[in-house]
PDB file of C-alpha atoms in Angstrom:
ATOM      1  CA  UNK Z 266      95.249 100.858  96.047  1.00 35.00           C
ATOM      2  CA  UNK Z 267      95.417  98.683  92.703  1.00 40.00           C
ATOM      3  CA  UNK Z 268      94.605  95.125  93.222  1.00 46.00           C
ATOM      4  CA  UNK Z 269      93.784  95.516  96.966  1.00 40.00           C
ATOM      5  CA  UNK Z 270      90.283  93.965  98.013  1.00 44.00           C
ATOM      6  CA  UNK Z 271      88.340  94.949 101.198  1.00 40.00           C
ATOM      7  CA  UNK Z 272      87.332  91.837 103.420  1.00 47.00           C
ATOM      8  CA  UNK Z 273      83.564  92.482 103.344  1.00 41.00           C
ATOM      9  CA  UNK Z 274      80.372  90.939 103.117  1.00 39.00           C
ATOM     10  CA  UNK Z 275      81.422  88.737 100.065  1.00 40.00           C
ATOM     11  CA  UNK Z 276      84.646  87.402 101.594  1.00 42.00           C
ATOM     12  CA  UNK Z 277      83.750  87.454 105.366  1.00 39.00           C
ATOM     13  CA  UNK Z 278      86.146  84.594 106.460  1.00 40.00           C
ATOM     14  CA  UNK Z 279      88.772  86.725 105.064  1.00 41.00           C
ATOM     15  CA  UNK Z 280      88.930  89.203 108.580  1.00 37.00           C
ATOM     16  CA  UNK Z 281      91.844  88.953 110.348  1.00 38.00           C
ATOM     17  CA  UNK Z 282      90.732  91.575 112.624  1.00 37.00           C
ATOM     18  CA  UNK Z 283      92.917  91.452 116.227  1.00 34.00           C
ATOM     19  CA  UNK Z 284      89.168  91.204 117.839  1.00 38.00           C
ATOM     20  CA  UNK Z 285      88.984  95.251 118.720  1.00 38.00           C
ATOM     21  CA  UNK Z 286      89.941  96.802 115.218  1.00 38.00           C
ATOM     22  CA  UNK Z 287      86.540  96.451 113.876  1.00 47.00           C
ATOM     23  CA  UNK Z 288      86.343  99.819 112.061  1.00 56.00           C
ATOM     24  CA  UNK Z 289      89.044  98.830 109.114  1.00 75.00           C
ATOM     25  CA  UNK Z 290      88.772  95.778 107.688  1.00 81.00           C
ATOM     26  CA  UNK Z 291      91.952  93.933 106.537  1.00 85.00           C
ATOM     27  CA  UNK Z 292      93.059  94.477 102.518  1.00 90.00           C
ATOM     28  CA  UNK Z 293      93.957  91.448 100.592  1.00 94.00           C
ATOM     29  CA  UNK Z 294      96.021  91.072  97.264  1.00 95.00           C
ATOM     30  CA  UNK Z 295      95.877  87.942  95.338  1.00 96.00           C
ATOM     31  CA  UNK Z 296      99.148  87.677  93.226  1.00 96.00           C
ATOM     32  CA  UNK Z 297     100.315  90.805  93.429  1.00 96.00           C
ATOM     33  CA  UNK Z 298     102.401  91.957  90.467  1.00 94.00           C
ATOM     34  CA  UNK Z 299     104.839  94.333  92.789  1.00 93.00           C
ATOM     35  CA  UNK Z 300     104.759  95.205  96.402  1.00 93.00           C
ATOM     36  CA  UNK Z 301     105.432  98.517  97.436  1.00 89.00           C
ATOM     37  CA  UNK Z 302     106.651  96.771 101.118  1.00 88.00           C
ATOM     38  CA  UNK Z 303     110.285  96.440 100.746  1.00 89.00           C
ATOM     39  CA  UNK Z 304     110.729  93.344 103.151  1.00 90.00           C
ATOM     40  CA  UNK Z 305     107.677  91.936 101.378  1.00 94.00           C
ATOM     41  CA  UNK Z 306     109.012  92.717  97.968  1.00 95.00           C
ATOM     42  CA  UNK Z 307     112.215  91.172  98.971  1.00 95.00           C
ATOM     43  CA  UNK Z 308     110.636  87.871  99.762  1.00 96.00           C
ATOM     44  CA  UNK Z 309     107.840  87.907  96.965  1.00 97.00           C
ATOM     45  CA  UNK Z 310     111.077  88.467  94.279  1.00 97.00           C
ATOM     46  CA  UNK Z 311     113.035  85.445  96.099  1.00 97.00           C
ATOM     47  CA  UNK Z 312     109.512  83.115  95.926  1.00 97.00           C
ATOM     48  CA  UNK Z 313     109.466  83.916  92.019  1.00 97.00           C
ATOM     49  CA  UNK Z 314     113.289  83.315  91.352  1.00 96.00           C
ATOM     50  CA  UNK Z 315     113.009  80.337  93.017  1.00 96.00           C
ATOM     51  CA  UNK Z 316     110.097  78.806  91.367  1.00 95.00           C
ATOM     52  CA  UNK Z 317     111.391  79.199  87.980  1.00 92.00           C
ATOM     53  CA  UNK Z 318     109.467  77.618  85.605  1.00 92.00           C
ATOM     54  CA  UNK Z 319     107.471  75.893  88.268  1.00 94.00           C
ATOM     55  CA  UNK Z 320     103.969  77.089  89.892  1.00 94.00           C
ATOM     56  CA  UNK Z 321     105.521  76.840  92.983  1.00 97.00           C
ATOM     57  CA  UNK Z 322     109.012  76.487  94.605  1.00 97.00           C
ATOM     58  CA  UNK Z 323     109.755  73.845  97.365  1.00 96.00           C
ATOM     59  CA  UNK Z 324     110.889  74.086 100.554  1.00 94.00           C
ATOM     60  CA  UNK Z 325     114.218  72.477  99.303  1.00 95.00           C
ATOM     61  CA  UNK Z 326     114.490  75.782  97.140  1.00 96.00           C
ATOM     62  CA  UNK Z 327     114.574  77.686 100.390  1.00 94.00           C
ATOM     63  CA  UNK Z 328     118.154  78.765 101.712  1.00 93.00           C
ATOM     64  CA  UNK Z 329     117.626  80.698 104.978  1.00 90.00           C
ATOM     65  CA  UNK Z 330     121.094  82.287 104.530  1.00 92.00           C
ATOM     66  CA  UNK Z 331     119.729  84.089 101.688  1.00 94.00           C
ATOM     67  CA  UNK Z 332     116.957  85.958 103.410  1.00 90.00           C
ATOM     68  CA  UNK Z 333     119.364  86.228 107.008  1.00 87.00           C
ATOM     69  CA  UNK Z 334     118.422  89.723 107.387  1.00 87.00           C
ATOM     70  CA  UNK Z 335     114.434  89.220 107.455  1.00 88.00           C
ATOM     71  CA  UNK Z 336     114.674  85.500 108.719  1.00 89.00           C
ATOM     72  CA  UNK Z 337     113.173  86.342 112.219  1.00 88.00           C
ATOM     73  CA  UNK Z 338     109.752  87.298 110.357  1.00 88.00           C
ATOM     74  CA  UNK Z 339     109.271  84.089 108.567  1.00 94.00           C
ATOM     75  CA  UNK Z 340     107.087  81.263 109.265  1.00 94.00           C
ATOM     76  CA  UNK Z 341     107.139  77.606 107.690  1.00 96.00           C
ATOM     77  CA  UNK Z 342     103.811  75.901 108.193  1.00 97.00           C
ATOM     78  CA  UNK Z 343     103.308  72.248 106.871  1.00 98.00           C
ATOM     79  CA  UNK Z 344      99.618  71.623 105.172  1.00 98.00           C
ATOM     80  CA  UNK Z 345      97.788  68.719 106.977  1.00 98.00           C
ATOM     81  CA  UNK Z 346      95.735  66.330 104.579  1.00 97.00           C
ATOM     82  CA  UNK Z 347      92.898  68.008 102.672  1.00 97.00           C
ATOM     83  CA  UNK Z 348      94.083  71.568 103.821  1.00 98.00           C
ATOM     84  CA  UNK Z 349      92.295  70.721 107.357  1.00 97.00           C
ATOM     85  CA  UNK Z 350      94.437  72.669 108.985  1.00 98.00           C
ATOM     86  CA  UNK Z 351      98.286  73.918 109.182  1.00 98.00           C
ATOM     87  CA  UNK Z 352     101.123  72.951 111.244  1.00 97.00           C
ATOM     88  CA  UNK Z 353     103.872  75.531 112.331  1.00 96.00           C
ATOM     89  CA  UNK Z 354     107.005  73.847 111.494  1.00 95.00           C
ATOM     90  CA  UNK Z 355     109.196  77.020 112.200  1.00 91.00           C
ATOM     91  CA  UNK Z 356     108.238  80.545 113.970  1.00 90.00           C
ATOM     92  CA  UNK Z 357     110.656  82.959 113.318  1.00 87.00           C
ATOM     93  CA  UNK Z 358     111.881  84.822 116.711  1.00 82.00           C
ATOM     94  CA  UNK Z 359     110.293  88.282 115.575  1.00 81.00           C
ATOM     95  CA  UNK Z 360     106.741  86.498 115.086  1.00 81.00           C
ATOM     96  CA  UNK Z 361     107.162  84.747 118.575  1.00 78.00           C
ATOM     97  CA  UNK Z 362     108.093  88.356 120.052  1.00 77.00           C
ATOM     98  CA  UNK Z 363     105.096  90.022 118.577  1.00 71.00           C
ATOM     99  CA  UNK Z 364     102.469  87.236 119.244  1.00 70.00           C
ATOM    100  CA  UNK Z 365     104.362  86.542 122.898  1.00 63.00           C
ATOM    101  CA  UNK Z 366     104.767  82.694 122.407  1.00 75.00           C
ATOM    102  CA  UNK Z 367     106.316  80.137 120.034  1.00 79.00           C
ATOM    103  CA  UNK Z 368     103.805  78.383 118.102  1.00 84.00           C
ATOM    104  CA  UNK Z 369     106.230  75.981 116.410  1.00 88.00           C
ATOM    105  CA  UNK Z 370     104.761  72.263 116.388  1.00 92.00           C
ATOM    106  CA  UNK Z 371     101.231  73.582 117.032  1.00 94.00           C
ATOM    107  CA  UNK Z 372      98.395  73.609 114.445  1.00 95.00           C
ATOM    108  CA  UNK Z 373      96.780  77.477 113.009  1.00 94.00           C
ATOM    109  CA  UNK Z 374      93.862  75.885 115.235  1.00 95.00           C
ATOM    110  CA  UNK Z 375      95.421  75.297 118.333  1.00 93.00           C
ATOM    111  CA  UNK Z 376      97.631  78.705 118.181  1.00 89.00           C
ATOM    112  CA  UNK Z 377      94.385  80.324 117.669  1.00 86.00           C
ATOM    113  CA  UNK Z 378      92.105  78.480 120.076  1.00 86.00           C
ATOM    114  CA  UNK Z 379      91.475  81.775 122.064  1.00 82.00           C
ATOM    115  CA  UNK Z 380      90.777  83.820 118.902  1.00 79.00           C
ATOM    116  CA  UNK Z 381      87.181  84.223 117.642  1.00 79.00           C
ATOM    117  CA  UNK Z 382      85.980  81.638 115.193  1.00 88.00           C
ATOM    118  CA  UNK Z 383      85.974  84.435 112.798  1.00 86.00           C
ATOM    119  CA  UNK Z 384      89.694  85.112 112.944  1.00 84.00           C
ATOM    120  CA  UNK Z 385      90.335  81.468 112.882  1.00 89.00           C
ATOM    121  CA  UNK Z 386      88.338  80.616 109.723  1.00 93.00           C
ATOM    122  CA  UNK Z 387      89.958  83.693 108.011  1.00 91.00           C
ATOM    123  CA  UNK Z 388      93.359  82.435 108.630  1.00 92.00           C
ATOM    124  CA  UNK Z 389      92.750  79.113 107.710  1.00 96.00           C
ATOM    125  CA  UNK Z 390      90.802  80.154 104.456  1.00 96.00           C
ATOM    126  CA  UNK Z 391      94.095  82.290 103.598  1.00 96.00           C
ATOM    127  CA  UNK Z 392      96.557  79.654 104.279  1.00 98.00           C
ATOM    128  CA  UNK Z 393      93.826  77.143 102.258  1.00 98.00           C
ATOM    129  CA  UNK Z 394      93.754  79.938  99.171  1.00 97.00           C
ATOM    130  CA  UNK Z 395      97.059  80.589  98.736  1.00 98.00           C
ATOM    131  CA  UNK Z 396      97.640  76.508  98.593  1.00 98.00           C
ATOM    132  CA  UNK Z 397      94.674  75.999  96.100  1.00 97.00           C
ATOM    133  CA  UNK Z 398      95.829  79.384  93.711  1.00 97.00           C
ATOM    134  CA  UNK Z 399      99.355  78.294  93.982  1.00 97.00           C
ATOM    135  CA  UNK Z 400      99.795  81.690  94.286  1.00 97.00           C
ATOM    136  CA  UNK Z 401     101.023  84.482  97.137  1.00 98.00           C
ATOM    137  CA  UNK Z 402      98.469  86.122  98.821  1.00 98.00           C
ATOM    138  CA  UNK Z 403      99.157  89.647 100.691  1.00 96.00           C
ATOM    139  CA  UNK Z 404      96.958  90.757 103.350  1.00 94.00           C
ATOM    140  CA  UNK Z 405      97.290  93.998 105.522  1.00 89.00           C
ATOM    141  CA  UNK Z 406      95.435  94.026 108.854  1.00 85.00           C
ATOM    142  CA  UNK Z 407      94.812  96.746 111.348  1.00 83.00           C
ATOM    143  CA  UNK Z 408      96.075  97.011 114.781  1.00 77.00           C
ATOM    144  CA  UNK Z 409      93.843  95.958 117.571  1.00 75.00           C
ATOM    145  CA  UNK Z 410      93.863  94.103 121.151  1.00 74.00           C
ATOM    146  CA  UNK Z 411      93.912  90.542 121.473  1.00 68.00           C
ATOM    147  CA  UNK Z 412      94.574  88.731 124.745  1.00 70.00           C
ATOM    148  CA  UNK Z 413      94.983  92.152 126.755  1.00 75.00           C
ATOM    149  CA  UNK Z 414      97.828  93.195 124.613  1.00 73.00           C
ATOM    150  CA  UNK Z 415      98.042  95.947 121.875  1.00 75.00           C
ATOM    151  CA  UNK Z 416      99.592  94.344 118.202  1.00 74.00           C
ATOM    152  CA  UNK Z 417     100.128  97.502 115.754  1.00 78.00           C
ATOM    153  CA  UNK Z 418      98.908  97.010 111.844  1.00 82.00           C
ATOM    154  CA  UNK Z 419     100.692  94.051 109.900  1.00 86.00           C
ATOM    155  CA  UNK Z 420     101.513  93.457 106.563  1.00 90.00           C
ATOM    156  CA  UNK Z 421     101.736  89.670 105.571  1.00 94.00           C
ATOM    157  CA  UNK Z 422     102.396  87.437 102.549  1.00 97.00           C
ATOM    158  CA  UNK Z 423     101.226  83.942 102.170  1.00 98.00           C
ATOM    159  CA  UNK Z 424     103.459  81.796  99.651  1.00 98.00           C
ATOM    160  CA  UNK Z 425     102.555  78.549  98.878  1.00 98.00           C
ATOM    161  CA  UNK Z 426     105.562  75.616  98.476  1.00 98.00           C
ATOM    162  CA  UNK Z 427     105.371  72.355  96.828  1.00 98.00           C
ATOM    163  CA  UNK Z 428     107.825  69.064  96.654  1.00 96.00           C
ATOM    164  CA  UNK Z 429     106.549  68.339  93.617  1.00 93.00           C
ATOM    165  CA  UNK Z 430     106.018  71.870  92.118  1.00 86.00           C
ATOM    166  CA  UNK Z 431     102.425  71.022  91.483  1.00 91.00           C
ATOM    167  CA  UNK Z 432     100.568  70.497  94.983  1.00 97.00           C
ATOM    168  CA  UNK Z 433     101.109  72.896  97.643  1.00 98.00           C
ATOM    169  CA  UNK Z 434     102.236  71.090 100.767  1.00 98.00           C
ATOM    170  CA  UNK Z 435     103.728  74.115 102.936  1.00 98.00           C
ATOM    171  CA  UNK Z 436     103.386  77.850 103.051  1.00 98.00           C
ATOM    172  CA  UNK Z 437     106.025  80.480 103.964  1.00 97.00           C
ATOM    173  CA  UNK Z 438     104.188  82.933 106.047  1.00 97.00           C
ATOM    174  CA  UNK Z 439     106.293  86.408 106.335  1.00 95.00           C
ATOM    175  CA  UNK Z 440     105.046  89.972 107.646  1.00 82.00           C
ATOM    176  CA  UNK Z 441     106.010  92.953 109.385  1.00 84.00           C
ATOM    177  CA  UNK Z 442     104.128  95.304 111.570  1.00 79.00           C
ATOM    178  CA  UNK Z 443     103.662  99.150 111.631  1.00 71.00           C
ATOM    179  CA  UNK Z 444     103.278  98.940 107.479  1.00 54.00           C
ATOM    180  CA  UNK Z 445     101.143 102.249 107.972  1.00 63.00           C
ATOM    181  CA  UNK Z 446     103.890 104.184 109.921  1.00 64.00           C
ATOM    182  CA  UNK Z 447     106.356 102.920 107.424  1.00 54.00           C
ATOM    183  CA  UNK Z 448     104.235 104.403 104.369  1.00 60.00           C
ATOM    184  CA  UNK Z 449     104.786 107.888 106.357  1.00 67.00           C
ATOM    185  CA  UNK Z 450     108.462 107.570 107.080  1.00 61.00           C
ATOM    186  CA  UNK Z 451     110.210 104.866 104.608  1.00 56.00           C
ATOM    187  CA  UNK Z 452     112.258 103.524 107.174  1.00 58.00           C
ATOM    188  CA  UNK Z 453     112.660  99.822 107.568  1.00 56.00           C
ATOM    189  CA  UNK Z 454     113.204 100.378 111.129  1.00 57.00           C
ATOM    190  CA  UNK Z 455     109.372 101.128 111.642  1.00 56.00           C
ATOM    191  CA  UNK Z 456     108.476  97.726 110.634  1.00 54.00           C
ATOM    192  CA  UNK Z 457     110.624  95.534 112.390  1.00 54.00           C
ATOM    193  CA  UNK Z 458     110.987  97.776 116.064  1.00 52.00           C
ATOM    194  CA  UNK Z 459     109.122  95.850 118.931  1.00 47.00           C
ATOM    195  CA  UNK Z 460     105.559  97.584 120.085  1.00 42.00           C
TER     196      UNK Z 460
END
């Protein structure tokens, strides 16, 4: 796939494995030109349209009613000073269902406290990278088991937001699951059904 990178020894912190899925590393695409996942493609176009001539759009530019069909898969996170961590301001209903809990108000470090250190470092690295590069990042991760539950593969997009158009102070994180199945069937239903 053009533009994809595999998490590797060169980027070990990028791994978002769900603890058990160690045979297939995540794939990462920095500032994707286009996306074949229709839900993520919608959000990438939306982010770019709202950005206009600026480096990034602001949170004020984001209108939930304009993304109503997919709002359940959206998380908004505030960047803490120095990008040391990120706090979940909003966690969509589908995300809460997928992870069997609502992380609203928690930091990424708190939400992933039970994950292994590599998963936590990888998640924080992705949020920081989107903020420092002022650009979208797409990540596909394999399915696996965490906390006794199986999670299907997921396809995520990290979109930085900025109050002043120059410094990222939030991230809009969007993801779907069952992406590999979608590629076989081309049915949006496969990415939004419960697992």
